[in-house]
Short mmCIF file of C-alpha atoms in Angstrom, two decimals:
data_model
loop_
_atom_site.label_atom_id
_atom_site.label_comp_id
_atom_site.label_asym_id
_atom_site.label_seq_id
_atom_site.Cartn_x
_atom_site.Cartn_y
_atom_site.Cartn_z
CA MET A 1 -26.34 -75.38 42.60
CA ILE A 2 -28.51 -78.12 44.06
CA ILE A 3 -31.02 -75.55 45.33
CA GLY A 4 -31.04 -73.85 41.94
CA THR A 5 -31.67 -77.16 40.19
CA HIS A 6 -34.58 -78.01 42.45
CA VAL A 7 -36.09 -74.54 42.00
CA SER A 8 -35.79 -74.83 38.22
CA LYS A 9 -37.52 -78.21 38.21
CA TYR A 10 -40.28 -76.85 40.43
CA ILE A 11 -40.87 -73.84 38.19
CA ILE A 12 -41.08 -76.08 35.12
CA LEU A 13 -43.92 -77.98 36.81
CA MET A 14 -45.80 -74.77 37.63
CA SER A 15 -48.58 -73.41 35.43
CA ARG A 16 -48.13 -70.08 33.66
CA LYS A 17 -50.64 -68.50 36.05
CA GLU A 18 -48.72 -69.83 39.06
CA ILE A 19 -45.47 -68.47 37.62
CA ASN A 20 -47.07 -65.06 37.11
CA LYS A 21 -48.36 -65.02 40.67
CA LEU A 22 -44.94 -66.05 42.00
CA ARG A 23 -43.34 -63.26 39.98
CA SER A 24 -45.89 -60.78 41.36
CA ALA A 25 -45.19 -61.94 44.90
CA LEU A 26 -41.44 -61.47 44.42
CA ILE A 27 -41.95 -58.00 42.94
CA ALA A 28 -44.27 -57.09 45.80
CA MET A 29 -41.78 -58.38 48.38
CA VAL A 30 -39.01 -56.22 46.95
CA LEU A 31 -41.14 -53.10 46.56
CA LEU A 32 -42.75 -53.37 49.97
CA LEU A 33 -39.28 -52.88 51.41
CA SER A 34 -39.46 -49.34 50.00
CA PHE A 35 -42.86 -48.75 51.62
CA SER A 36 -43.54 -48.47 55.30
CA PHE A 37 -46.97 -48.99 56.74
CA PRO A 38 -49.04 -45.80 56.89
CA GLN A 39 -47.56 -43.30 59.27
CA SER A 40 -49.75 -42.22 62.12
CA ASN A 41 -51.65 -38.96 62.09
CA SER A 42 -51.20 -36.10 64.53
CA ASN A 43 -53.16 -38.01 67.17
CA GLY A 44 -50.76 -40.93 66.90
CA GLU A 45 -53.45 -43.18 65.40
CA ASP A 46 -53.65 -44.89 62.04
CA ARG A 47 -55.89 -43.05 59.58
CA ALA A 48 -58.82 -45.46 59.29
CA TRP A 49 -61.56 -45.52 56.70
CA GLN A 50 -64.01 -42.66 57.14
CA THR A 51 -67.63 -43.22 56.12
CA ILE A 52 -68.85 -40.33 53.95
CA VAL A 53 -72.26 -41.83 53.13
CA ASN A 54 -73.47 -45.39 53.57
CA GLY A 55 -71.52 -47.47 51.06
CA ILE A 56 -68.72 -44.96 50.33
CA GLN A 57 -65.62 -44.49 52.48
CA TYR A 58 -62.38 -42.49 52.28
CA ARG A 59 -58.86 -42.94 53.62
CA LEU A 60 -55.55 -41.12 53.30
CA PHE A 61 -52.43 -43.30 53.32
CA ILE A 62 -49.18 -41.53 54.22
CA LEU A 63 -46.26 -43.70 53.09
CA SER A 64 -42.52 -43.38 53.30
CA GLY A 65 -40.92 -42.26 50.09
CA PRO A 66 -42.66 -39.94 50.83
CA ASN A 67 -46.06 -40.56 49.20
CA ASN A 68 -49.60 -39.43 49.91
CA VAL A 69 -52.26 -41.76 48.52
CA TYR A 70 -55.91 -40.68 48.60
CA VAL A 71 -58.34 -43.59 48.33
CA ALA A 72 -62.13 -43.77 48.16
CA ARG A 73 -63.96 -47.08 48.05
CA LEU A 74 -67.52 -47.99 47.08
CA ASP A 75 -69.24 -51.05 48.53
CA ARG A 76 -70.48 -53.09 45.57
CA GLN A 77 -73.28 -54.55 47.70
CA SER A 78 -74.82 -51.17 48.63
CA PRO A 79 -77.67 -50.67 46.13
CA GLN A 80 -78.07 -46.89 46.57
CA VAL A 81 -74.50 -46.03 45.53
CA THR A 82 -73.07 -46.30 42.05
CA ILE A 83 -70.31 -45.23 39.67
CA ASP A 84 -70.93 -42.72 36.90
CA SER A 85 -68.78 -40.72 34.49
CA SER A 86 -68.72 -36.95 34.07
CA ILE A 87 -68.29 -34.88 30.91
CA ALA A 88 -66.63 -31.46 30.93
CA GLN A 89 -69.21 -28.74 30.21
CA GLY A 90 -71.68 -31.55 29.56
CA ARG A 91 -70.52 -31.98 25.94
CA VAL A 92 -68.20 -34.45 24.21
CA SER A 93 -67.96 -32.13 21.20
CA GLY A 94 -65.17 -30.42 23.11
CA GLY A 95 -64.85 -28.79 26.50
CA LEU A 96 -62.57 -28.60 29.52
CA GLU A 97 -63.61 -28.21 33.14
CA THR A 98 -62.14 -28.86 36.58
CA VAL A 99 -63.14 -31.98 38.48
CA ARG A 100 -64.84 -29.81 41.10
CA ALA A 101 -66.89 -28.02 38.43
CA MET A 102 -67.94 -31.33 36.87
CA ALA A 103 -68.95 -32.66 40.28
CA GLU A 104 -71.02 -29.54 40.91
CA ARG A 105 -72.63 -29.82 37.46
CA ASN A 106 -73.74 -33.39 38.18
CA ASP A 107 -74.70 -32.96 41.83
CA GLU A 108 -78.50 -33.04 42.34
CA SER A 109 -79.04 -33.82 38.63
CA ILE A 110 -81.44 -36.61 37.66
CA SER A 111 -80.12 -40.13 37.19
CA TYR A 112 -81.10 -43.29 35.31
CA TRP A 113 -79.67 -45.62 37.96
CA GLY A 114 -82.15 -48.42 38.70
CA GLU A 115 -83.27 -48.26 35.03
CA GLN A 116 -85.66 -45.39 35.56
CA TRP A 117 -85.25 -41.63 35.50
CA GLY A 118 -86.00 -39.59 38.57
CA GLY A 119 -83.49 -40.35 41.32
CA ARG A 120 -80.95 -37.59 41.98
CA ASN A 121 -77.17 -37.76 42.02
CA GLN A 122 -75.44 -36.86 45.25
CA VAL A 123 -71.87 -36.67 43.99
CA VAL A 124 -69.73 -37.95 46.85
CA VAL A 125 -66.33 -38.55 45.22
CA ALA A 126 -64.99 -37.32 41.88
CA ILE A 127 -61.67 -37.94 40.11
CA ASN A 128 -60.20 -36.90 36.79
CA GLY A 129 -60.62 -39.15 33.77
CA PHE A 130 -58.70 -40.08 30.64
CA PHE A 131 -56.39 -38.26 28.23
CA TYR A 132 -57.78 -35.60 25.90
CA ASN A 133 -56.83 -33.25 23.12
CA PRO A 134 -55.82 -30.04 24.96
CA GLU A 135 -56.70 -27.88 21.94
CA THR A 136 -60.22 -29.23 21.34
CA GLY A 137 -61.09 -30.67 24.74
CA VAL A 138 -62.29 -33.91 23.12
CA PRO A 139 -61.46 -37.12 25.06
CA THR A 140 -59.08 -39.41 23.17
CA SER A 141 -61.12 -42.51 24.00
CA GLY A 142 -64.76 -43.51 24.32
CA GLN A 143 -67.22 -42.76 27.10
CA ILE A 144 -70.49 -44.02 28.55
CA SER A 145 -72.32 -41.68 30.91
CA SER A 146 -75.51 -42.57 32.81
CA SER A 147 -76.10 -45.42 30.30
CA TRP A 148 -75.76 -43.10 27.26
CA TYR A 149 -73.12 -44.27 24.79
CA ALA A 150 -71.75 -40.75 24.41
CA LYS A 151 -68.55 -41.39 22.46
CA ARG A 152 -67.48 -44.56 20.70
CA PHE A 153 -64.33 -46.34 21.74
CA ASP A 154 -61.88 -46.59 18.87
CA GLU A 155 -62.17 -49.60 16.63
CA ARG A 156 -59.97 -52.46 17.83
CA GLU A 157 -58.89 -50.29 20.74
CA ASN A 158 -56.94 -52.48 23.14
CA GLY A 159 -57.49 -51.65 26.79
CA SER A 160 -60.65 -49.71 26.01
CA GLY A 161 -61.51 -48.63 29.54
CA PHE A 162 -63.01 -49.25 32.96
CA VAL A 163 -66.64 -50.39 32.74
CA TRP A 164 -69.47 -50.40 35.32
CA THR A 165 -72.86 -51.87 34.38
CA LEU A 166 -76.45 -51.52 35.55
CA GLU A 167 -76.06 -55.00 37.09
CA ARG A 168 -73.12 -53.70 39.22
CA ALA A 169 -70.57 -55.70 37.23
CA ALA A 170 -67.10 -54.17 36.85
CA PHE A 171 -64.41 -55.02 34.32
CA ILE A 172 -61.56 -53.53 32.31
CA GLY A 173 -62.38 -53.54 28.63
CA GLY A 174 -60.13 -55.24 26.10
CA CYS A 175 -60.21 -54.94 22.32
CA VAL A 176 -63.56 -53.64 21.02
CA VAL A 177 -65.18 -53.91 17.59
CA HIS A 178 -68.32 -52.19 16.27
CA ASN A 179 -69.68 -54.36 13.47
CA ARG A 180 -71.66 -51.93 11.29
CA SER A 181 -74.38 -54.48 10.63
CA ARG A 182 -75.04 -54.60 14.40
CA GLN A 183 -75.41 -50.81 14.85
CA VAL A 184 -78.88 -50.40 13.42
CA ILE A 185 -82.08 -48.37 13.37
CA THR A 186 -85.27 -50.43 13.01
CA PHE A 187 -88.30 -48.60 11.61
CA LEU A 188 -90.97 -50.46 13.52
CA GLU A 189 -93.90 -49.50 11.29
CA ASN A 190 -92.55 -51.45 8.31
CA GLY A 191 -89.73 -53.53 9.83
CA GLU A 192 -86.99 -51.97 7.69
CA VAL A 193 -83.50 -52.00 9.21
CA GLN A 194 -80.89 -49.33 8.46
CA PRO A 195 -77.30 -49.36 9.77
CA PHE A 196 -75.96 -46.05 11.07
CA ASP A 197 -72.39 -44.83 10.87
CA ASN A 198 -71.47 -43.36 14.25
CA ILE A 199 -72.58 -41.39 17.29
CA ASN A 200 -71.73 -37.83 18.34
CA VAL A 201 -69.21 -36.99 15.63
CA PRO A 202 -69.41 -34.36 12.85
CA ARG A 203 -71.61 -35.70 10.05
CA GLY A 204 -69.89 -36.59 6.78
CA ASP A 205 -71.21 -37.18 3.27
CA ASP A 206 -73.79 -39.94 2.79
CA GLN A 207 -73.82 -40.76 6.49
CA ILE A 208 -76.33 -41.34 9.27
CA ILE A 209 -75.04 -40.03 12.59
CA LEU A 210 -76.95 -40.26 15.87
CA TYR A 211 -76.60 -37.32 18.24
CA THR A 212 -77.33 -37.68 21.96
CA PRO A 213 -77.73 -34.88 24.54
CA GLN A 214 -74.09 -35.39 25.58
CA TYR A 215 -72.83 -34.14 22.21
CA ASP A 216 -73.77 -30.48 22.61
CA ALA A 217 -76.85 -28.27 22.81
CA THR A 218 -77.42 -28.84 19.07
CA THR A 219 -76.13 -31.14 16.34
CA GLN A 220 -73.99 -28.30 14.89
CA THR A 221 -74.77 -29.50 11.37
CA ALA A 222 -75.20 -27.59 8.10
CA ASP A 223 -78.64 -27.05 6.61
CA GLU A 224 -78.39 -29.70 3.91
CA GLY A 225 -79.66 -33.16 4.80
CA ILE A 226 -82.46 -34.21 7.11
CA GLU A 227 -82.69 -34.49 10.90
CA ILE A 228 -85.21 -36.60 12.81
CA LEU A 229 -85.96 -35.82 16.47
CA VAL A 230 -86.81 -38.99 18.43
CA GLU A 231 -88.06 -39.09 22.03
CA LEU A 232 -86.68 -42.20 23.76
CA ASN A 233 -88.04 -44.42 26.52
CA ARG A 234 -84.55 -44.77 28.06
CA PRO A 235 -80.97 -43.63 27.35
CA LEU A 236 -79.35 -44.72 24.09
CA MET A 237 -77.36 -47.50 25.74
CA ILE A 238 -75.43 -50.46 24.40
CA LEU A 239 -78.20 -52.95 23.74
CA PRO A 240 -77.58 -55.57 21.02
CA SER A 241 -80.30 -56.72 18.62
CA PRO A 242 -82.93 -58.11 18.91
CA ALA A 243 -83.16 -55.87 21.99
CA MET A 244 -83.45 -52.15 21.28
CA VAL A 245 -84.02 -48.72 22.76
CA THR A 246 -87.34 -47.53 21.35
CA GLY A 247 -88.65 -44.05 20.71
CA VAL A 248 -91.23 -41.96 18.86
CA VAL A 249 -90.48 -39.53 16.03
CA ARG A 250 -91.45 -36.05 17.27
CA ALA A 251 -90.17 -33.84 14.46
CA VAL A 252 -88.76 -34.06 10.93
CA ARG A 253 -86.46 -31.16 9.99
CA ASP A 254 -85.58 -31.29 6.29
CA GLY A 255 -82.96 -28.81 5.12
CA LEU A 256 -82.58 -27.41 8.63
CA GLY A 257 -79.38 -28.11 10.54
CA SER A 258 -78.27 -27.59 14.16
CA THR A 259 -81.26 -29.32 15.72
CA PRO A 260 -81.51 -28.82 19.51
CA ILE A 261 -81.16 -32.10 21.47
CA PRO A 262 -83.50 -32.42 24.50
CA PHE A 263 -82.26 -34.57 27.38
CA ASP A 264 -84.29 -37.74 26.65
CA HIS A 265 -84.11 -37.47 22.84
CA ILE A 266 -81.71 -38.24 20.05
CA VAL A 267 -81.36 -36.66 16.64
CA MET A 268 -80.97 -38.93 13.63
CA SER A 269 -78.99 -36.84 11.15
CA ALA A 270 -78.58 -38.00 7.53
CA SER A 271 -76.88 -36.53 4.48
CA GLY A 272 -76.65 -37.32 0.76
CA SER A 273 -77.86 -40.76 -0.28
CA ALA A 274 -78.51 -41.68 3.37
CA ALA A 275 -80.87 -38.70 3.65
CA GLU A 276 -82.89 -40.02 0.70
CA ILE A 277 -83.39 -43.35 2.48
CA VAL A 278 -84.55 -41.61 5.66
CA ARG A 279 -86.94 -39.29 3.79
CA LYS A 280 -88.75 -42.27 2.30
CA THR A 281 -89.01 -44.13 5.59
CA VAL A 282 -89.76 -41.81 8.53
CA GLN A 283 -92.90 -39.94 9.52
CA ILE A 284 -93.87 -38.03 12.65
CA GLY A 285 -95.49 -40.27 15.27
CA GLU A 286 -93.86 -43.49 14.06
CA GLN A 287 -91.79 -45.69 16.34
CA VAL A 288 -88.15 -46.56 15.82
CA GLY A 289 -85.78 -48.90 17.65
CA ILE A 290 -82.01 -48.54 17.96
CA SER A 291 -79.62 -51.39 18.70
CA GLN A 292 -75.91 -51.07 19.45
CA GLU A 293 -73.36 -53.77 20.08
CA ILE A 294 -69.73 -53.86 21.16
CA ARG A 295 -67.97 -57.07 20.22
CA HIS A 296 -65.53 -57.65 23.08
CA LEU A 297 -62.23 -59.45 22.48
CA ASP A 298 -59.08 -60.12 24.48
CA PRO A 299 -56.05 -57.81 24.05
CA SER A 300 -54.89 -59.74 20.97
CA CYS A 301 -58.21 -58.82 19.26
CA LYS A 302 -58.67 -62.50 18.36
CA THR A 303 -60.28 -64.37 21.26
CA PRO A 304 -63.74 -63.43 22.60
CA ASN A 305 -63.78 -61.73 26.01
CA PRO A 306 -66.61 -63.03 28.26
CA ASN A 307 -67.34 -59.62 29.83
CA GLU A 308 -70.47 -58.08 28.29
CA TRP A 309 -70.78 -54.36 27.50
CA SER A 310 -74.59 -54.60 27.29
CA LYS A 311 -76.30 -52.15 29.65
CA ALA A 312 -73.01 -50.52 30.62
CA PHE A 313 -73.84 -47.56 32.87
CA ALA A 314 -70.48 -45.79 33.04
CA SER A 315 -67.15 -46.11 31.26
CA ILE A 316 -64.17 -43.99 30.30
CA GLY A 317 -60.88 -44.78 28.60
CA ALA A 318 -57.95 -46.14 30.59
CA SER A 319 -54.27 -46.62 29.87
CA TYR A 320 -52.05 -49.18 31.59
CA VAL A 321 -53.66 -52.21 33.21
CA PHE A 322 -51.21 -52.67 36.07
CA LEU A 323 -53.05 -55.46 37.92
CA LYS A 324 -54.82 -58.43 36.31
CA ASP A 325 -56.59 -61.01 38.46
CA GLY A 326 -54.15 -60.35 41.30
CA VAL A 327 -51.07 -60.49 39.06
CA ILE A 328 -48.82 -57.42 38.89
CA GLN A 329 -48.11 -56.66 35.25
CA ARG A 330 -44.69 -56.23 33.68
CA LEU A 331 -44.60 -52.68 32.32
CA GLY A 332 -41.58 -51.23 30.54
CA GLU A 333 -42.39 -47.86 28.99
CA THR A 334 -40.69 -44.80 30.47
CA GLY A 335 -43.97 -43.28 31.63
CA GLN A 336 -44.74 -46.48 33.53
CA ILE A 337 -41.38 -46.78 35.26
CA LEU A 338 -40.90 -43.18 36.41
CA ARG A 339 -42.56 -41.97 39.57
CA SER A 340 -45.34 -39.46 38.97
CA ALA A 341 -48.70 -38.32 40.26
CA ARG A 342 -51.26 -41.02 39.43
CA THR A 343 -55.01 -41.51 39.14
CA ALA A 344 -56.35 -45.05 38.96
CA VAL A 345 -59.36 -47.32 39.39
CA ALA A 346 -58.97 -50.69 41.08
CA TYR A 347 -61.46 -53.26 42.29
CA ASN A 348 -62.14 -56.64 43.81
CA GLN A 349 -65.38 -58.53 44.39
CA ASP A 350 -66.30 -56.29 47.33
CA PHE A 351 -65.17 -52.76 46.46
CA ILE A 352 -64.45 -50.28 43.69
CA PHE A 353 -61.46 -48.09 44.59
CA PHE A 354 -60.57 -44.62 43.29
CA LEU A 355 -56.90 -43.79 43.90
CA VAL A 356 -55.01 -40.53 43.52
CA VAL A 357 -51.30 -40.22 44.35
CA ASP A 358 -49.67 -36.81 44.71
CA GLY A 359 -46.39 -36.36 42.85
CA ARG A 360 -43.69 -33.93 41.70
CA ASP A 361 -43.10 -32.87 45.29
CA ARG A 362 -39.84 -34.21 46.74
CA LEU A 363 -40.64 -33.03 50.25
CA ASN A 364 -44.19 -34.36 50.53
CA SER A 365 -45.02 -36.89 47.80
CA LEU A 366 -42.77 -38.18 45.02
CA GLY A 367 -45.43 -40.13 43.15
CA MET A 368 -45.44 -43.79 42.13
CA SER A 369 -44.39 -45.96 39.23
CA MET A 370 -47.03 -48.27 37.78
CA VAL A 371 -45.55 -51.28 39.57
CA GLU A 372 -45.58 -49.41 42.88
CA LEU A 373 -49.20 -48.48 42.21
CA ALA A 374 -49.98 -52.14 41.55
CA VAL A 375 -48.22 -53.28 44.73
CA PHE A 376 -50.08 -50.70 46.79
CA SER A 377 -53.46 -51.61 45.25
CA ASN A 378 -52.91 -55.32 45.75
CA ASN A 379 -51.27 -55.34 49.18
CA TYR A 380 -52.83 -52.36 50.94
CA LEU A 381 -56.31 -52.46 49.38
CA GLY A 382 -56.69 -56.11 48.42
CA ALA A 383 -57.57 -55.17 44.83
CA SER A 384 -57.42 -57.83 42.12
CA TRP A 385 -57.65 -55.53 39.09
CA GLY A 386 -56.37 -52.04 38.44
CA THR A 387 -55.96 -49.60 35.57
CA ALA A 388 -54.48 -46.12 35.32
CA LEU A 389 -56.22 -42.97 34.10
CA ASP A 390 -54.64 -39.65 33.15
CA GLY A 391 -52.03 -38.69 35.75
CA GLY A 392 -49.43 -36.00 36.37
CA GLY A 393 -50.91 -32.53 36.75
CA SER A 394 -54.39 -33.87 35.94
CA SER A 395 -54.54 -36.12 39.03
CA THR A 396 -57.35 -34.80 41.22
CA MET A 397 -59.70 -36.13 43.89
CA VAL A 398 -62.70 -34.16 45.13
CA ILE A 399 -64.90 -35.31 48.01
CA GLN A 400 -68.24 -33.59 48.62
CA GLY A 401 -67.07 -30.58 46.65
CA GLN A 402 -63.73 -30.21 48.46
CA LEU A 403 -60.34 -30.76 46.83
CA LYS A 404 -58.56 -33.51 48.79
CA ASN A 405 -55.18 -33.91 47.12
CA ASN A 406 -52.49 -31.46 46.00
CA PRO A 407 -52.41 -31.31 42.19
CA THR A 408 -49.12 -30.05 40.78
CA THR A 409 -48.63 -29.27 37.10
CA GLU A 410 -45.24 -28.76 35.46
CA ALA A 411 -45.69 -24.98 35.56
CA GLN A 412 -46.65 -25.06 39.22
CA GLU A 413 -43.67 -27.27 39.99
CA ALA A 414 -41.39 -24.52 38.65
CA ASN A 415 -43.26 -21.82 40.58
CA SER A 416 -43.96 -23.03 44.11
CA SER A 417 -46.17 -20.03 44.89
CA SER A 418 -48.81 -21.24 42.40
CA ARG A 419 -48.96 -24.90 43.43
CA HIS A 420 -51.98 -27.05 44.08
CA THR A 421 -54.55 -25.68 41.66
CA GLU A 422 -56.76 -27.91 39.55
CA ARG A 423 -56.19 -28.51 35.87
CA ALA A 424 -59.24 -28.40 33.61
CA VAL A 425 -59.79 -31.84 32.04
CA ALA A 426 -62.24 -33.46 29.60
CA ASN A 427 -63.99 -36.06 31.75
CA GLY A 428 -63.94 -37.96 35.02
CA LEU A 429 -65.42 -40.66 37.21
CA MET A 430 -67.71 -40.23 40.20
CA MET A 431 -68.99 -42.22 43.15
CA VAL A 432 -72.62 -41.23 43.53
CA ASN A 433 -75.27 -41.73 46.19
CA ILE A 434 -78.73 -41.90 44.58
CA LEU A 435 -81.30 -39.74 46.37
CA PRO A 436 -85.00 -40.67 46.08
CA LYS A 437 -87.24 -39.31 43.36
CA LYS A 438 -89.42 -36.36 44.40
CA ILE A 439 -92.34 -34.97 42.40
CA SER A 440 -94.43 -31.79 42.71
CA THR A 441 -98.15 -32.06 41.93
CA ARG A 442 -98.77 -28.34 41.56
CA PHE A 443 -99.65 -28.54 37.85
CA LYS A 444 -100.94 -31.16 35.44
CA PRO A 445 -100.77 -31.55 31.63
CA GLY A 446 -103.10 -29.08 29.93
CA ASP A 447 -102.77 -26.39 32.61
CA GLU A 448 -102.16 -22.90 31.28
CA VAL A 449 -99.22 -21.17 32.94
CA THR A 450 -97.62 -17.73 32.85
CA ILE A 451 -94.02 -16.65 33.44
CA ALA A 452 -94.04 -14.66 36.68
CA ALA A 453 -90.65 -13.00 37.00
CA ASP A 454 -89.04 -9.56 36.91
CA SER A 455 -86.68 -10.54 34.10
CA GLU A 456 -86.19 -13.15 31.38
CA VAL A 457 -86.43 -16.82 32.38
CA ASN A 458 -84.49 -19.69 30.81
CA LEU A 459 -86.32 -22.43 28.92
CA ARG A 460 -84.01 -25.46 29.11
CA LEU A 461 -83.51 -28.68 27.16
CA GLY A 462 -83.95 -30.78 30.30
CA PRO A 463 -85.11 -30.62 33.92
CA GLY A 464 -82.18 -28.97 35.67
CA THR A 465 -79.80 -26.04 35.47
CA ASN A 466 -77.17 -28.47 34.17
CA PHE A 467 -79.00 -28.61 30.81
CA PRO A 468 -78.42 -26.04 28.04
CA VAL A 469 -80.75 -23.10 27.49
CA LEU A 470 -83.07 -23.52 24.50
CA SER A 471 -84.57 -20.03 24.62
CA THR A 472 -85.40 -17.20 27.02
CA LEU A 473 -88.94 -16.23 28.02
CA LEU A 474 -90.17 -12.73 28.74
CA PRO A 475 -92.19 -11.99 31.89
CA GLY A 476 -95.87 -12.61 31.19
CA SER A 477 -95.23 -15.22 28.47
CA GLY A 478 -98.04 -17.78 28.38
CA GLY A 479 -97.68 -21.51 27.86
CA VAL A 480 -99.30 -24.89 28.42
CA VAL A 481 -97.95 -27.78 30.51
CA ILE A 482 -97.56 -30.77 28.20
CA GLU A 483 -97.39 -34.51 28.83
CA HIS A 484 -93.97 -36.03 29.37
CA VAL A 485 -93.82 -39.68 28.30
CA ASN A 486 -91.14 -40.58 30.86
CA GLY A 487 -93.19 -39.19 33.74
CA LEU A 488 -90.88 -36.43 34.92
CA ASN A 489 -93.24 -33.46 35.07
CA GLY A 490 -92.77 -31.79 38.45
CA ILE A 491 -89.45 -33.59 39.05
CA LEU A 492 -87.02 -32.25 41.66
CA ALA A 493 -83.54 -31.64 40.20
CA LYS A 494 -80.77 -29.18 41.05
CA GLY A 495 -82.84 -27.94 44.01
CA LEU A 496 -85.87 -26.93 41.89
CA TYR A 497 -89.06 -28.55 40.56
CA TRP A 498 -89.36 -28.64 36.75
CA TRP A 499 -92.22 -28.75 34.24
CA LYS A 500 -92.30 -29.42 30.51
CA VAL A 501 -94.13 -26.50 28.91
CA SER A 502 -95.02 -25.49 25.36
CA PHE A 503 -94.60 -21.81 24.53
CA GLY A 504 -95.78 -21.92 20.93
CA GLU A 505 -92.63 -22.32 18.84
CA TYR A 506 -90.60 -23.81 21.70
CA GLU A 507 -91.08 -26.72 24.09
CA GLY A 508 -88.79 -27.11 27.06
CA TRP A 509 -88.36 -27.23 30.82
CA VAL A 510 -89.05 -24.37 33.23
CA SER A 511 -88.54 -24.14 36.97
CA GLU A 512 -91.78 -24.19 38.94
CA GLU A 513 -90.77 -21.08 40.89
CA TYR A 514 -91.33 -18.97 37.75
CA LEU A 515 -94.73 -20.44 36.80
CA ARG A 516 -98.14 -19.14 37.85
#
């Protein structure tokens, strides 16, 4: 009784943060009794971190339980490595793809890391992302990919997602708000400002919707309304006014829907009364600026959150935040308590961690509850923050194109002969090593070129085989190399050099190997 009294008095004098940390320590102490330290490998040695490329390492933890935990970590001080997000089939309009296929799609593609286009992605590690609609393939939360705000996070969405910025800052988003008056197009010729309604969603009546290359190959709109093609100087990122992403109007398509979306362009699509405003304001050759802002609040959606979304480079939705500033969170929903396969992102001031835990396999790996995941992240990795992504049969880790873990869906669990195959998902996260920019000088703007091939050649919307096909060109077709304002003519991407060429009705990108 005396001990209890003294403990009670001591706890009363503790701050709330100290109480939370004490609670976390007690939880960790209890749960660590169910974990042993990593078992040794076949050589009798602990599985240490393996360097894949400078700045990115991998390690497999084999725990009692049993549990297999696959962990990759990125050194936040290594400037040539970064985090990016992947989009299934390259389109948020709806698509599903395995993590391996998404990694392959992004490998050797051009990047905007360092705030300039031209470096190439070497995809080192890839994991699955957030939940999605299995019928449409559309992610159920927002996404930022290579600085492009590709899909808005839901209004007042609490626990919006993991965020990585161009300044190498990392945080877990709280409640987000898009004030319409802060999502604006500025027509720089006359200074007029026009709010827009959304990005990369089907256009409704009397709306202005902005479409980025991550939406689909085209806007998929009906013929009524007006669509303005704008070539940008950088991705359409989150950049609050008075800052803006600027661009030049290249085409005005009135009464023509389904406008193709080149890789460094957007399409401003307006209908009804909004179309009338745009018709009176925009002309080819004029400059426009676009500002976007996310107001960031704490989970209550009342108090401002100090973490800034401006210049976010990569983000996807996340579910449970199981670790906050070193404190293990109290989670009570059934899906949080039960052991299952898990995918998560955790971090501290030194590293970003990707974690995948195998599950649904009583002989090899049971899976973890959220609290167990928090204890592991905090005690084994030294992480201070952690949040879960989609788990279960979606949990997948791929390293340099090779599947590392053993995904098990419900159907595979019932049929052991079909186990360990990847589930197609809607998006993911990647650890990427940025390779240097390489340029061919074989041609220059104004050069006449001819398609030299035995069969049709693809004219693409961007420099790389990861971009959609705009049209096909017959052998012998003649064109002219045209200026590219972002300086990417002759750029190396996806193992080929690419040139922007005009073939009369169409302008697009062609591989140098087919040009003479």
